Short mmCIF file of N, CA and C in Angstrom, two decimals:
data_model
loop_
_atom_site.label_atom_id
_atom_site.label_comp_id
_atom_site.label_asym_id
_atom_site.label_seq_id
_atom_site.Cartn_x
_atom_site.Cartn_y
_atom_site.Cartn_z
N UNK Q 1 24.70 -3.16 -8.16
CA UNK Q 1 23.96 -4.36 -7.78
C UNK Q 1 22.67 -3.95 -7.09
N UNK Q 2 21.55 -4.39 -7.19
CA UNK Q 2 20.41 -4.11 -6.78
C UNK Q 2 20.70 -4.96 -5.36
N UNK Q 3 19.67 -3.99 -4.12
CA UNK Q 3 19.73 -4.44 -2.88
C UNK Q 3 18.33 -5.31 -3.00
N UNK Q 4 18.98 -6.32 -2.19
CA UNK Q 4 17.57 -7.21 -2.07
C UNK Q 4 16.85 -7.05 -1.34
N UNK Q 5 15.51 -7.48 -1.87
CA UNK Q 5 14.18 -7.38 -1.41
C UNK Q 5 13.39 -8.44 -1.12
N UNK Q 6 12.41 -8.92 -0.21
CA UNK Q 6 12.08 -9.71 0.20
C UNK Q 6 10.57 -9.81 -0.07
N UNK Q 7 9.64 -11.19 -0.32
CA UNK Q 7 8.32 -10.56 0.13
C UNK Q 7 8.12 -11.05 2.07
N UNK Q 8 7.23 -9.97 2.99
CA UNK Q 8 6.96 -10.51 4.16
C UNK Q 8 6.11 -10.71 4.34
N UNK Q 9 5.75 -11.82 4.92
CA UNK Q 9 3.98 -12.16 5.38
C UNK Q 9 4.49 -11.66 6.68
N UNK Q 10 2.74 -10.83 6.51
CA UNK Q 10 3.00 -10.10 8.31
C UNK Q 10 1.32 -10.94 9.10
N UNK Q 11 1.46 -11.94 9.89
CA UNK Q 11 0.16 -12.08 10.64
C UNK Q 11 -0.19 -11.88 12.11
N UNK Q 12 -1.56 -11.42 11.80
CA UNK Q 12 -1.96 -10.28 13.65
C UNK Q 12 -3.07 -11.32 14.11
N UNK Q 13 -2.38 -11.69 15.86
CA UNK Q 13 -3.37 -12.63 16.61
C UNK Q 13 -4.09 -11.64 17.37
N UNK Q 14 -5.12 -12.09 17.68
CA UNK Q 14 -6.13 -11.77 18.66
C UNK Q 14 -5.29 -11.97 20.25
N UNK Q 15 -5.09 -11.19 20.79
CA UNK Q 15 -3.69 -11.42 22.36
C UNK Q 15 -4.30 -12.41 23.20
N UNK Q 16 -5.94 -12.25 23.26
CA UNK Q 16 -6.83 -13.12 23.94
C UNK Q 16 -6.99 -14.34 23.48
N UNK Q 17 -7.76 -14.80 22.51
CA UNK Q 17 -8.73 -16.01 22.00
C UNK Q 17 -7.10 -16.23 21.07
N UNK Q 18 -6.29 -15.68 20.34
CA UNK Q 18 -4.97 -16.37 19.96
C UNK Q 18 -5.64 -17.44 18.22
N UNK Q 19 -6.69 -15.86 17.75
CA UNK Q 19 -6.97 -16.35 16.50
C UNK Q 19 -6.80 -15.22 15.72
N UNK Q 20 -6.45 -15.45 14.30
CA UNK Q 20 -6.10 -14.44 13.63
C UNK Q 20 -7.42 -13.18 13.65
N UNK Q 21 -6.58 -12.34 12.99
CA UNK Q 21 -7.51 -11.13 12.88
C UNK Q 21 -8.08 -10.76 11.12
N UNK Q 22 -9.11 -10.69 10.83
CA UNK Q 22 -9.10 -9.92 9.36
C UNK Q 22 -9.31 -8.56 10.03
N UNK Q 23 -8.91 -8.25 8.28
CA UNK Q 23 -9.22 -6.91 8.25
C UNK Q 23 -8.23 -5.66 9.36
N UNK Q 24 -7.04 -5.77 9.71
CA UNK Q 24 -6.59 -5.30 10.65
C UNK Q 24 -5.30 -4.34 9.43
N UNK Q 25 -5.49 -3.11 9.76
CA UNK Q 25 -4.75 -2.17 9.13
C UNK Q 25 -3.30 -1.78 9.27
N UNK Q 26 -2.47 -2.10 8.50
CA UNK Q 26 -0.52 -2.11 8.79
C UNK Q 26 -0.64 -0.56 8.20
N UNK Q 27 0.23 0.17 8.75
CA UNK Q 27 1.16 1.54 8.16
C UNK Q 27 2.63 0.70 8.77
N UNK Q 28 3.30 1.08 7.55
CA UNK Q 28 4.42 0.40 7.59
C UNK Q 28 5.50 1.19 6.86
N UNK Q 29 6.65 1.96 7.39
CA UNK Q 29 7.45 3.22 6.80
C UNK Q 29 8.95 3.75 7.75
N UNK Q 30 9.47 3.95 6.61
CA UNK Q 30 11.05 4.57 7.05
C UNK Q 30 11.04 6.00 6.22
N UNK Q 31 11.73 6.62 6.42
CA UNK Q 31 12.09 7.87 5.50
C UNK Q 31 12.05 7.37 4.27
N UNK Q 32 12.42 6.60 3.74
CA UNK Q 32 12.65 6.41 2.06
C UNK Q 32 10.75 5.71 1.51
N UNK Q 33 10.23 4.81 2.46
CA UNK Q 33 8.77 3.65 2.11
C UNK Q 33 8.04 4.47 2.75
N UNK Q 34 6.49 4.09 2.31
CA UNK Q 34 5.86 3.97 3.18
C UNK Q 34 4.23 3.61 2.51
N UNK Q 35 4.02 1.83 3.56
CA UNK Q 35 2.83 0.86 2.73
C UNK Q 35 1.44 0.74 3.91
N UNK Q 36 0.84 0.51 2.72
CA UNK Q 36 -0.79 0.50 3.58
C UNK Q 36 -1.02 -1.11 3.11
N UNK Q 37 -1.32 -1.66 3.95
CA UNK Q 37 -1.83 -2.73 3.96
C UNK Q 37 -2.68 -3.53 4.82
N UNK Q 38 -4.17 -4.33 4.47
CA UNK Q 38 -4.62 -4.76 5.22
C UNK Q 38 -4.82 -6.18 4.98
N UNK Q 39 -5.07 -7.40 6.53
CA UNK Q 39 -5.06 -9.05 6.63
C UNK Q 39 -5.83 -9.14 6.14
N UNK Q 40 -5.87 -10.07 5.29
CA UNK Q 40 -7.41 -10.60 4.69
C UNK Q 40 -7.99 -11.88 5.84
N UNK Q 41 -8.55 -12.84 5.23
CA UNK Q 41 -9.70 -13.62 5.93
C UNK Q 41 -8.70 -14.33 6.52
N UNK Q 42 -7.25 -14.48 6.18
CA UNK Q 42 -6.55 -15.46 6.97
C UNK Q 42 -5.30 -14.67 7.73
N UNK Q 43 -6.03 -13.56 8.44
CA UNK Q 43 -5.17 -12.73 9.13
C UNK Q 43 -3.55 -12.01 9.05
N UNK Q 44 -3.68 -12.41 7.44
CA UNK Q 44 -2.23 -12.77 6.94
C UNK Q 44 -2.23 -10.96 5.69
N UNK Q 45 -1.35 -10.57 6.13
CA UNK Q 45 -0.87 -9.01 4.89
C UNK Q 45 0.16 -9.52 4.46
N UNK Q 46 0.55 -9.61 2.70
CA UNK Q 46 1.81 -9.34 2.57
C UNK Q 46 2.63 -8.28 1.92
N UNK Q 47 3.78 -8.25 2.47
CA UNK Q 47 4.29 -6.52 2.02
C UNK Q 47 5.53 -7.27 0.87
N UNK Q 48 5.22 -6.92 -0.24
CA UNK Q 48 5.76 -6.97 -1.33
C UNK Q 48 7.10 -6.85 -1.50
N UNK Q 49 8.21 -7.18 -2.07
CA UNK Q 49 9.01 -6.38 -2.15
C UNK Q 49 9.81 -5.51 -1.35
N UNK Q 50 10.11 -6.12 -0.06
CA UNK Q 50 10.31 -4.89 1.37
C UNK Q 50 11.95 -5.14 1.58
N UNK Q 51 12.56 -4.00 1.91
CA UNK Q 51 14.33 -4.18 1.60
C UNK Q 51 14.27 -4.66 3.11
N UNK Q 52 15.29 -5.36 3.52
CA UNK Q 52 15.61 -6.05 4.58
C UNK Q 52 16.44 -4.80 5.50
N UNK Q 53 15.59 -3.95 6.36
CA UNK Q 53 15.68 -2.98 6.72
C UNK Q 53 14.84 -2.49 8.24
N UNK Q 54 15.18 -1.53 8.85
CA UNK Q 54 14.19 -1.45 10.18
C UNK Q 54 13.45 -0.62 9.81
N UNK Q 55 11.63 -0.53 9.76
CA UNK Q 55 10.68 0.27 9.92
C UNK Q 55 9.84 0.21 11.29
N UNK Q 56 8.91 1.50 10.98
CA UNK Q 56 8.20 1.66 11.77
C UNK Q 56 6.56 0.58 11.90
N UNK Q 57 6.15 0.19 12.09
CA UNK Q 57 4.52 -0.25 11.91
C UNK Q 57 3.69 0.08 12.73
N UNK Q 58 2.20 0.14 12.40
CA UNK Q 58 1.52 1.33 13.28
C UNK Q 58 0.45 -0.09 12.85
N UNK Q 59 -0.17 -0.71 13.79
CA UNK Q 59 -1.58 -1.61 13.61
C UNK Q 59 -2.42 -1.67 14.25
N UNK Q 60 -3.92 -1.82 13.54
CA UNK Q 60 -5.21 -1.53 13.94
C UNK Q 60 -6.07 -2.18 13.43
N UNK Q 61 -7.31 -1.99 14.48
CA UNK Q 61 -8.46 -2.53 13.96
C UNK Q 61 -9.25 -2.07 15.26
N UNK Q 62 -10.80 -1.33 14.66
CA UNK Q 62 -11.51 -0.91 15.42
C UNK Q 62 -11.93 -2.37 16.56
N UNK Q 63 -11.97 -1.86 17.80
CA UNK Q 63 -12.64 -3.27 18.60
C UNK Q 63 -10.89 -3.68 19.30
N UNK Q 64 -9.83 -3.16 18.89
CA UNK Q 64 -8.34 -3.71 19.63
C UNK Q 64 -7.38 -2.35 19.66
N UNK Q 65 -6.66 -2.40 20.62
CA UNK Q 65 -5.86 -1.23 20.86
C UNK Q 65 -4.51 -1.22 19.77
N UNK Q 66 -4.86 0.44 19.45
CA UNK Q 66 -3.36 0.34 18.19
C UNK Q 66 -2.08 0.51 18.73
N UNK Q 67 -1.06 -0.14 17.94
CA UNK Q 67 -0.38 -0.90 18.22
C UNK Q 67 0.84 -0.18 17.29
N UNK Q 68 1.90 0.41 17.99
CA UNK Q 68 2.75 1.56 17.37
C UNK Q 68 4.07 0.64 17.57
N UNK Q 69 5.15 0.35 16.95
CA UNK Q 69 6.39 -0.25 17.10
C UNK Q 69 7.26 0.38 16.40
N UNK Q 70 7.93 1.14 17.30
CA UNK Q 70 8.86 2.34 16.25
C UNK Q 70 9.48 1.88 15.08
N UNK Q 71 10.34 1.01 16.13
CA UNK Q 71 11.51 0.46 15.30
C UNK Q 71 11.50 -1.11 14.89
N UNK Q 72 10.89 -1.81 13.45
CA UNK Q 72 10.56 -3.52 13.66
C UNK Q 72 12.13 -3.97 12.76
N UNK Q 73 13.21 -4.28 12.65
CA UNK Q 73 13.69 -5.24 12.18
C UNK Q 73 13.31 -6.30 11.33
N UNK Q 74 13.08 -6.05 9.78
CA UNK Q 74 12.70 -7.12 9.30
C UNK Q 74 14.41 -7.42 9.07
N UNK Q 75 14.26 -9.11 9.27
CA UNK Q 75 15.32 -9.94 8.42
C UNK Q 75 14.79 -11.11 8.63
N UNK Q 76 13.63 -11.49 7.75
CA UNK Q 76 13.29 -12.69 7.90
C UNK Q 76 12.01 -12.56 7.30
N UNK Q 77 10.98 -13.99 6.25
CA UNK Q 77 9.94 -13.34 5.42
C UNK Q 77 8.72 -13.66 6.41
N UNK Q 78 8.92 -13.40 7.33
CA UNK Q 78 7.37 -13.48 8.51
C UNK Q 78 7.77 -12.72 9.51
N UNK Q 79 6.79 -12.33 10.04
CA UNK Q 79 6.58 -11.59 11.41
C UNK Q 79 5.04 -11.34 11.44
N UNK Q 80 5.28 -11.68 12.98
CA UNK Q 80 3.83 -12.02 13.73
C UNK Q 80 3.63 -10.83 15.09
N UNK Q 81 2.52 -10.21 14.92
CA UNK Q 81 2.10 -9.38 16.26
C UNK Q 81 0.95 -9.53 16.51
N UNK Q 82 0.27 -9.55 17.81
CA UNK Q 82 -0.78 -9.51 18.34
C UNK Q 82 -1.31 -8.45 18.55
N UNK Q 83 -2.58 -8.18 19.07
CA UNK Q 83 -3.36 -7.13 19.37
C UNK Q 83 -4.09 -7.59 20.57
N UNK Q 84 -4.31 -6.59 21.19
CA UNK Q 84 -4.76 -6.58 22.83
C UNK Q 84 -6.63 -6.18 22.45
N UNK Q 85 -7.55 -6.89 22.14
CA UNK Q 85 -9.16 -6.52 22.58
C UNK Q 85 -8.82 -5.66 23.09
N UNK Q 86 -9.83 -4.13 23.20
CA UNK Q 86 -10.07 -2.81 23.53
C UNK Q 86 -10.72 -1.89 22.49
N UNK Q 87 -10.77 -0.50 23.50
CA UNK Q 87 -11.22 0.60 22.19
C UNK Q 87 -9.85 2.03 22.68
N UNK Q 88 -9.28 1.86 21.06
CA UNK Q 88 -8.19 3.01 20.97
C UNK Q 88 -8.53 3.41 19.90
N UNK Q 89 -8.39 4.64 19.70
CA UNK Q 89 -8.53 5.76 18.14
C UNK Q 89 -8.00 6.75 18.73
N UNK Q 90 -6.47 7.05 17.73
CA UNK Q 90 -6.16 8.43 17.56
C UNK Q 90 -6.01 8.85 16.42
N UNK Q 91 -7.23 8.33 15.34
CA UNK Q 91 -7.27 8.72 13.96
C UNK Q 91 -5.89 8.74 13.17
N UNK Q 92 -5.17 7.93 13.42
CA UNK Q 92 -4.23 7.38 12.26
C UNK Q 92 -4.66 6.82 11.32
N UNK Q 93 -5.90 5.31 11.17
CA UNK Q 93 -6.22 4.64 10.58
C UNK Q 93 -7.68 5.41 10.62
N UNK Q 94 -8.41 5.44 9.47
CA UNK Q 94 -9.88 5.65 9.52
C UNK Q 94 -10.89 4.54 9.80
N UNK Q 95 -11.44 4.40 11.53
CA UNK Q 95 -12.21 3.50 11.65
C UNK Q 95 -13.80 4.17 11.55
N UNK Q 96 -13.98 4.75 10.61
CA UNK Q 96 -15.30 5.11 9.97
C UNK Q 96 -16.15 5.69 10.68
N UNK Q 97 -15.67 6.85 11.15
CA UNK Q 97 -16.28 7.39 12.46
C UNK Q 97 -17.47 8.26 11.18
N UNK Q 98 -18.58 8.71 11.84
CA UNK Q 98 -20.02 9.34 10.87
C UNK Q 98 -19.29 11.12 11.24
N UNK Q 99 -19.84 11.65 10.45
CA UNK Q 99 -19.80 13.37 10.68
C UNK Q 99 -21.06 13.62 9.94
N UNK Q 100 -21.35 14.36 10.55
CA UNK Q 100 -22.46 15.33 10.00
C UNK Q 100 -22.34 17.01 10.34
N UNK Q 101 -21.99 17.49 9.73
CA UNK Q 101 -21.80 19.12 9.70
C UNK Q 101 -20.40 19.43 9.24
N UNK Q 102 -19.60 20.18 9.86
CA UNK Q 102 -18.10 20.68 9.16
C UNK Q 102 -17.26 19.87 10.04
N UNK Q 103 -16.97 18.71 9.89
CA UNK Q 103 -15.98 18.28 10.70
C UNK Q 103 -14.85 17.61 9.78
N UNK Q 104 -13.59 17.59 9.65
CA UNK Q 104 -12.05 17.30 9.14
C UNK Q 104 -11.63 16.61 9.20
N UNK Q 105 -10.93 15.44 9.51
CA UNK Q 105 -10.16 14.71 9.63
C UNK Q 105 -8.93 14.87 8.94
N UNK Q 106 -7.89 15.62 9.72
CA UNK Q 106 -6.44 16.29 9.69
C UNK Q 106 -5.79 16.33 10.55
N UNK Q 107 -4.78 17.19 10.08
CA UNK Q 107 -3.64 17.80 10.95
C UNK Q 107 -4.25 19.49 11.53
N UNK Q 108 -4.72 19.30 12.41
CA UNK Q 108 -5.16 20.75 12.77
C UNK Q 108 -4.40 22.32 12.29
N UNK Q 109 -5.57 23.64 12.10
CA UNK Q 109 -4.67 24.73 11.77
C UNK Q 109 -5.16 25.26 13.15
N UNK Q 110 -4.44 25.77 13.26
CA UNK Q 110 -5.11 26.57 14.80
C UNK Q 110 -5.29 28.05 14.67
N UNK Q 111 -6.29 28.48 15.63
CA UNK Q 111 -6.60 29.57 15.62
C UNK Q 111 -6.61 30.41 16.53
N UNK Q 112 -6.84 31.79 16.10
CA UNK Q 112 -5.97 32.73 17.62
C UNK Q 112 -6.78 33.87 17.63
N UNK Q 113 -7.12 34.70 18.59
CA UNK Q 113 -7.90 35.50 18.86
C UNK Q 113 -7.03 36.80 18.13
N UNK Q 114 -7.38 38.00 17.90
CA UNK Q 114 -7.65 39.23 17.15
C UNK Q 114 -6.15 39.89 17.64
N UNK Q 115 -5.58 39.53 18.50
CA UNK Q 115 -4.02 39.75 18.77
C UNK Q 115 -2.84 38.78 18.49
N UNK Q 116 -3.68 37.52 17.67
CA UNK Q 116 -2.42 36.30 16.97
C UNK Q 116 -1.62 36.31 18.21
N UNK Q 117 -2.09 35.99 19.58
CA UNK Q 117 -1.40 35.45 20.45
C UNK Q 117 -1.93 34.14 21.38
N UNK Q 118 -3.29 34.50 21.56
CA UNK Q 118 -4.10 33.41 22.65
C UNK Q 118 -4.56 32.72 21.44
N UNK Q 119 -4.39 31.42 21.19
CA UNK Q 119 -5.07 30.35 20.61
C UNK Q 119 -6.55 29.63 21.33
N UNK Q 120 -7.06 29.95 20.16
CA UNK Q 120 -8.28 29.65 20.64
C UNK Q 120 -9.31 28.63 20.36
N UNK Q 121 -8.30 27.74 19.21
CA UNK Q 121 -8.18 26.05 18.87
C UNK Q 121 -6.76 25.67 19.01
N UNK Q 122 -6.32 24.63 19.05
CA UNK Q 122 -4.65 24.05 19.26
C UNK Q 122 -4.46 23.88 17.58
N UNK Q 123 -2.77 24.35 17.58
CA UNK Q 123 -2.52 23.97 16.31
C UNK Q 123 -1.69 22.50 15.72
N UNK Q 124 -2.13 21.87 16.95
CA UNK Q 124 -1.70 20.62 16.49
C UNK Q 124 -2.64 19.48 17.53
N UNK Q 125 -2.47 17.81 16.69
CA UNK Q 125 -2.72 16.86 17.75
C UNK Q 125 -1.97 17.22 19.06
N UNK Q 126 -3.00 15.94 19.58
CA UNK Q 126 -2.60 15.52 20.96
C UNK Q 126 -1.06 14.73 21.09
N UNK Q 127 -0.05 15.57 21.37
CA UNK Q 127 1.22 14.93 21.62
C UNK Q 127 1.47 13.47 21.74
N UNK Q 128 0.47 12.93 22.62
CA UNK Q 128 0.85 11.70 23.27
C UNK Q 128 0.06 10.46 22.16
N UNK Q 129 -0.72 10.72 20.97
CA UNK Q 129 -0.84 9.86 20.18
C UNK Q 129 -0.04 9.49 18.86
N UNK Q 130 -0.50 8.33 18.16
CA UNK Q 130 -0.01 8.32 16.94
C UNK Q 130 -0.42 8.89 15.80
N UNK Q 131 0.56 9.81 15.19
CA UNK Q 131 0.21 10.56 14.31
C UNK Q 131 0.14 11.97 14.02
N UNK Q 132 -0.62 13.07 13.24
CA UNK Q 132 -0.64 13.91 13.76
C UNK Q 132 -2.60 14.54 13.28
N UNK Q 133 -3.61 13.73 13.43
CA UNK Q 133 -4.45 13.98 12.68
C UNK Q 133 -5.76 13.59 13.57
N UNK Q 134 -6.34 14.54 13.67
CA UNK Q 134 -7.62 14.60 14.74
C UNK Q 134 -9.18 15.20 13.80
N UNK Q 135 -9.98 15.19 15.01
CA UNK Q 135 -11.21 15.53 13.98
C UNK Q 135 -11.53 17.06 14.57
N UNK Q 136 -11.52 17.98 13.48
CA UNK Q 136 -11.69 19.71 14.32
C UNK Q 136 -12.64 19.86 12.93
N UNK Q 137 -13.45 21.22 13.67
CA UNK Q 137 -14.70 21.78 12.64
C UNK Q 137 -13.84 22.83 12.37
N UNK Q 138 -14.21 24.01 11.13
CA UNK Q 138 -14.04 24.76 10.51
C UNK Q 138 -12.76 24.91 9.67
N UNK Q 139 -11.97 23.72 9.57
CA UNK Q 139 -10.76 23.91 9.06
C UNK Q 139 -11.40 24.16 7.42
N UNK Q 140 -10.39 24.40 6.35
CA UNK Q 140 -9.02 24.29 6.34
C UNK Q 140 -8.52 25.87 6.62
N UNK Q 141 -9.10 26.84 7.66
CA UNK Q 141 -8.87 28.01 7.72
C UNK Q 141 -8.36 28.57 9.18
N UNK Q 142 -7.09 29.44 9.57
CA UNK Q 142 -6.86 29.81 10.38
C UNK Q 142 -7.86 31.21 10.61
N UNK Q 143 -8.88 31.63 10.19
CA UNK Q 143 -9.55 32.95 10.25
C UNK Q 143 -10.44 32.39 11.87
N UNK Q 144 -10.44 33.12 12.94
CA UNK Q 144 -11.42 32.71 13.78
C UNK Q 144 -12.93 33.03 13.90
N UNK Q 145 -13.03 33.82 12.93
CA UNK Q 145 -14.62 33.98 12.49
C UNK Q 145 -15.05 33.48 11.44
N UNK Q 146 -13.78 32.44 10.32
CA UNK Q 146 -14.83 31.72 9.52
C UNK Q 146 -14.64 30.56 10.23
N UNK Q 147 -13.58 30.10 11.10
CA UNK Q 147 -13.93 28.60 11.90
C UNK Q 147 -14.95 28.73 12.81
N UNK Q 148 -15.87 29.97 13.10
CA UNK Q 148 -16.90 29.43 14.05
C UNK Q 148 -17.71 28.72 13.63
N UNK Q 149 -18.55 27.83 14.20
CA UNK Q 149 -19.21 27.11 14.02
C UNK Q 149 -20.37 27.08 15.09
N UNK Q 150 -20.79 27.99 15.90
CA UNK Q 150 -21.53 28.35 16.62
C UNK Q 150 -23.32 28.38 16.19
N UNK Q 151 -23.26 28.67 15.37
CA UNK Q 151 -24.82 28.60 14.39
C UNK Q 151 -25.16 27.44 13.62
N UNK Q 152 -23.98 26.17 13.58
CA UNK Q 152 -24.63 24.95 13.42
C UNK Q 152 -24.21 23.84 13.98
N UNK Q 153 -25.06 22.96 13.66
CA UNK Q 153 -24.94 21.61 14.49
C UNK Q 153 -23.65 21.04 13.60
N UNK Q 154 -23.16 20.38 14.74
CA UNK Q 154 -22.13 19.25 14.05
C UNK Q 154 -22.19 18.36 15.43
N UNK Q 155 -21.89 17.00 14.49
CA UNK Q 155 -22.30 15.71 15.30
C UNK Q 155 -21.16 14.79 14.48
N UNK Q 156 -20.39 14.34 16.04
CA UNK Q 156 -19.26 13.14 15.41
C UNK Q 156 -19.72 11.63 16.07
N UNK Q 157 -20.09 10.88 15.53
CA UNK Q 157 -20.64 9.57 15.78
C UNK Q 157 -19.05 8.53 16.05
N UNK Q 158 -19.13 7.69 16.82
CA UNK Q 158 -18.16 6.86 16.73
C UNK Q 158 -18.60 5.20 15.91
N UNK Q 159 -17.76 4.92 15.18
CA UNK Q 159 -18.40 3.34 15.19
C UNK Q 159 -19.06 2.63 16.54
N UNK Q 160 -19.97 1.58 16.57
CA UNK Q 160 -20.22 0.83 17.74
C UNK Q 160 -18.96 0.39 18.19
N UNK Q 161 -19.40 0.17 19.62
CA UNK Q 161 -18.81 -0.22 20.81
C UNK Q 161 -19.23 -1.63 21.11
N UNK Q 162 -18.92 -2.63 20.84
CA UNK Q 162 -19.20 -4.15 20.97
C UNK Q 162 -18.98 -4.65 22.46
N UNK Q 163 -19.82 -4.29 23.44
CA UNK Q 163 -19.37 -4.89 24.66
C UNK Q 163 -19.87 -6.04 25.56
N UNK Q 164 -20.21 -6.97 24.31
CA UNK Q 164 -20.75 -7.89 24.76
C UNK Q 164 -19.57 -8.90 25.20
N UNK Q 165 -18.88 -9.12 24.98
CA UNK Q 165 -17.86 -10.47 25.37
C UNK Q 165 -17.23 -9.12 27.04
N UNK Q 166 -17.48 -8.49 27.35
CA UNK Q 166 -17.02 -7.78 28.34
C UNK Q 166 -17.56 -8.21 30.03
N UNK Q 167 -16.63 -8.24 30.82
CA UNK Q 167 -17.53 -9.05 31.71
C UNK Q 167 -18.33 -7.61 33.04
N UNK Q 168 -17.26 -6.51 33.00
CA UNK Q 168 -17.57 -5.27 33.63
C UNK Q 168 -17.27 -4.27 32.64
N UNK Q 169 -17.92 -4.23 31.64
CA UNK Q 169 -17.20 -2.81 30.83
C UNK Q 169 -17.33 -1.90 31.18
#
């Protein structure tokens, strides 16, 4: 017998003003799935086909803090989360940050000085975010003289910072 599947509308409020969001990015995954999906103009994603099961969801949108929920319980074809206004990026979602020179967007290789003991880049993210994927120059190579990057420029731009509705930013 085939296990059933559901479609879910998933919609994301603004925590503040308590209006939908476009454009706000779902990662949505268990060991077996795992869906990308983003709200359109009526703040509304729907995930197709989703077994009535507990996943993880990871949601974003540049301009609101992301929003990690290990464990969501779907049994039911809606679910609604909000987002808190702010600025969070730990490069899970690509909020279109500029590079100019050798810069990555990965899972770091790390590198180690001439005795492969003292690391002298980290070989991984920052523990305490979501994900495992940061922005480092010279990858995709553990060699520490072809990751230097000492003889050129590299420049990581962030998207704007909108701080006008802010009353002390």
């Amino acid at each position: 017998d085939p296990v059933e599947s559901v479609n879910v509308s998933v919609t994301v409020y603004d925590a503040f003003t308590g209006e939908t969001i476009e454009g706000v990015d779902l990662a949505v995954y268990d060991e077996n799935v795992y869906l990308e999906k983003s709200t359109g103009e009526d703040g509304i994603a729907v995930l197709d086909g989703i077994l009535l099961e507990n996943y993880t969801f990871v949601i974003g949108k540049w301009g609101y803090e992301t929003k990690f929920l290990n464990i969501v319980e779907i049994n039911s074809e809606s679910l609604v989360f909000t987002l808190q206004p702010g600025y969070y990026d730990d490069f899970f979602f690509d909020f279109d940050w500029e590079t100019e020179g050798d810069w990555t967007l990965s899972n770091p290789l790390g590198t180690t000085d001439e005795s492969d003991v003292v690391f002298c880049n980290p070989a991984f993210d920052y523990p305490g975010d979501f994900g495992n994927q940061c922005y480092t120059t010279g990858q995709p190579t553990t060699d520490l003289i072809e990751s230097d990057v000492d003889n050129e420029t590299v420049t990581l731009t962030s998207p704007i910072f909108d701080l006008s509705d802010y009353e002390f930013p």
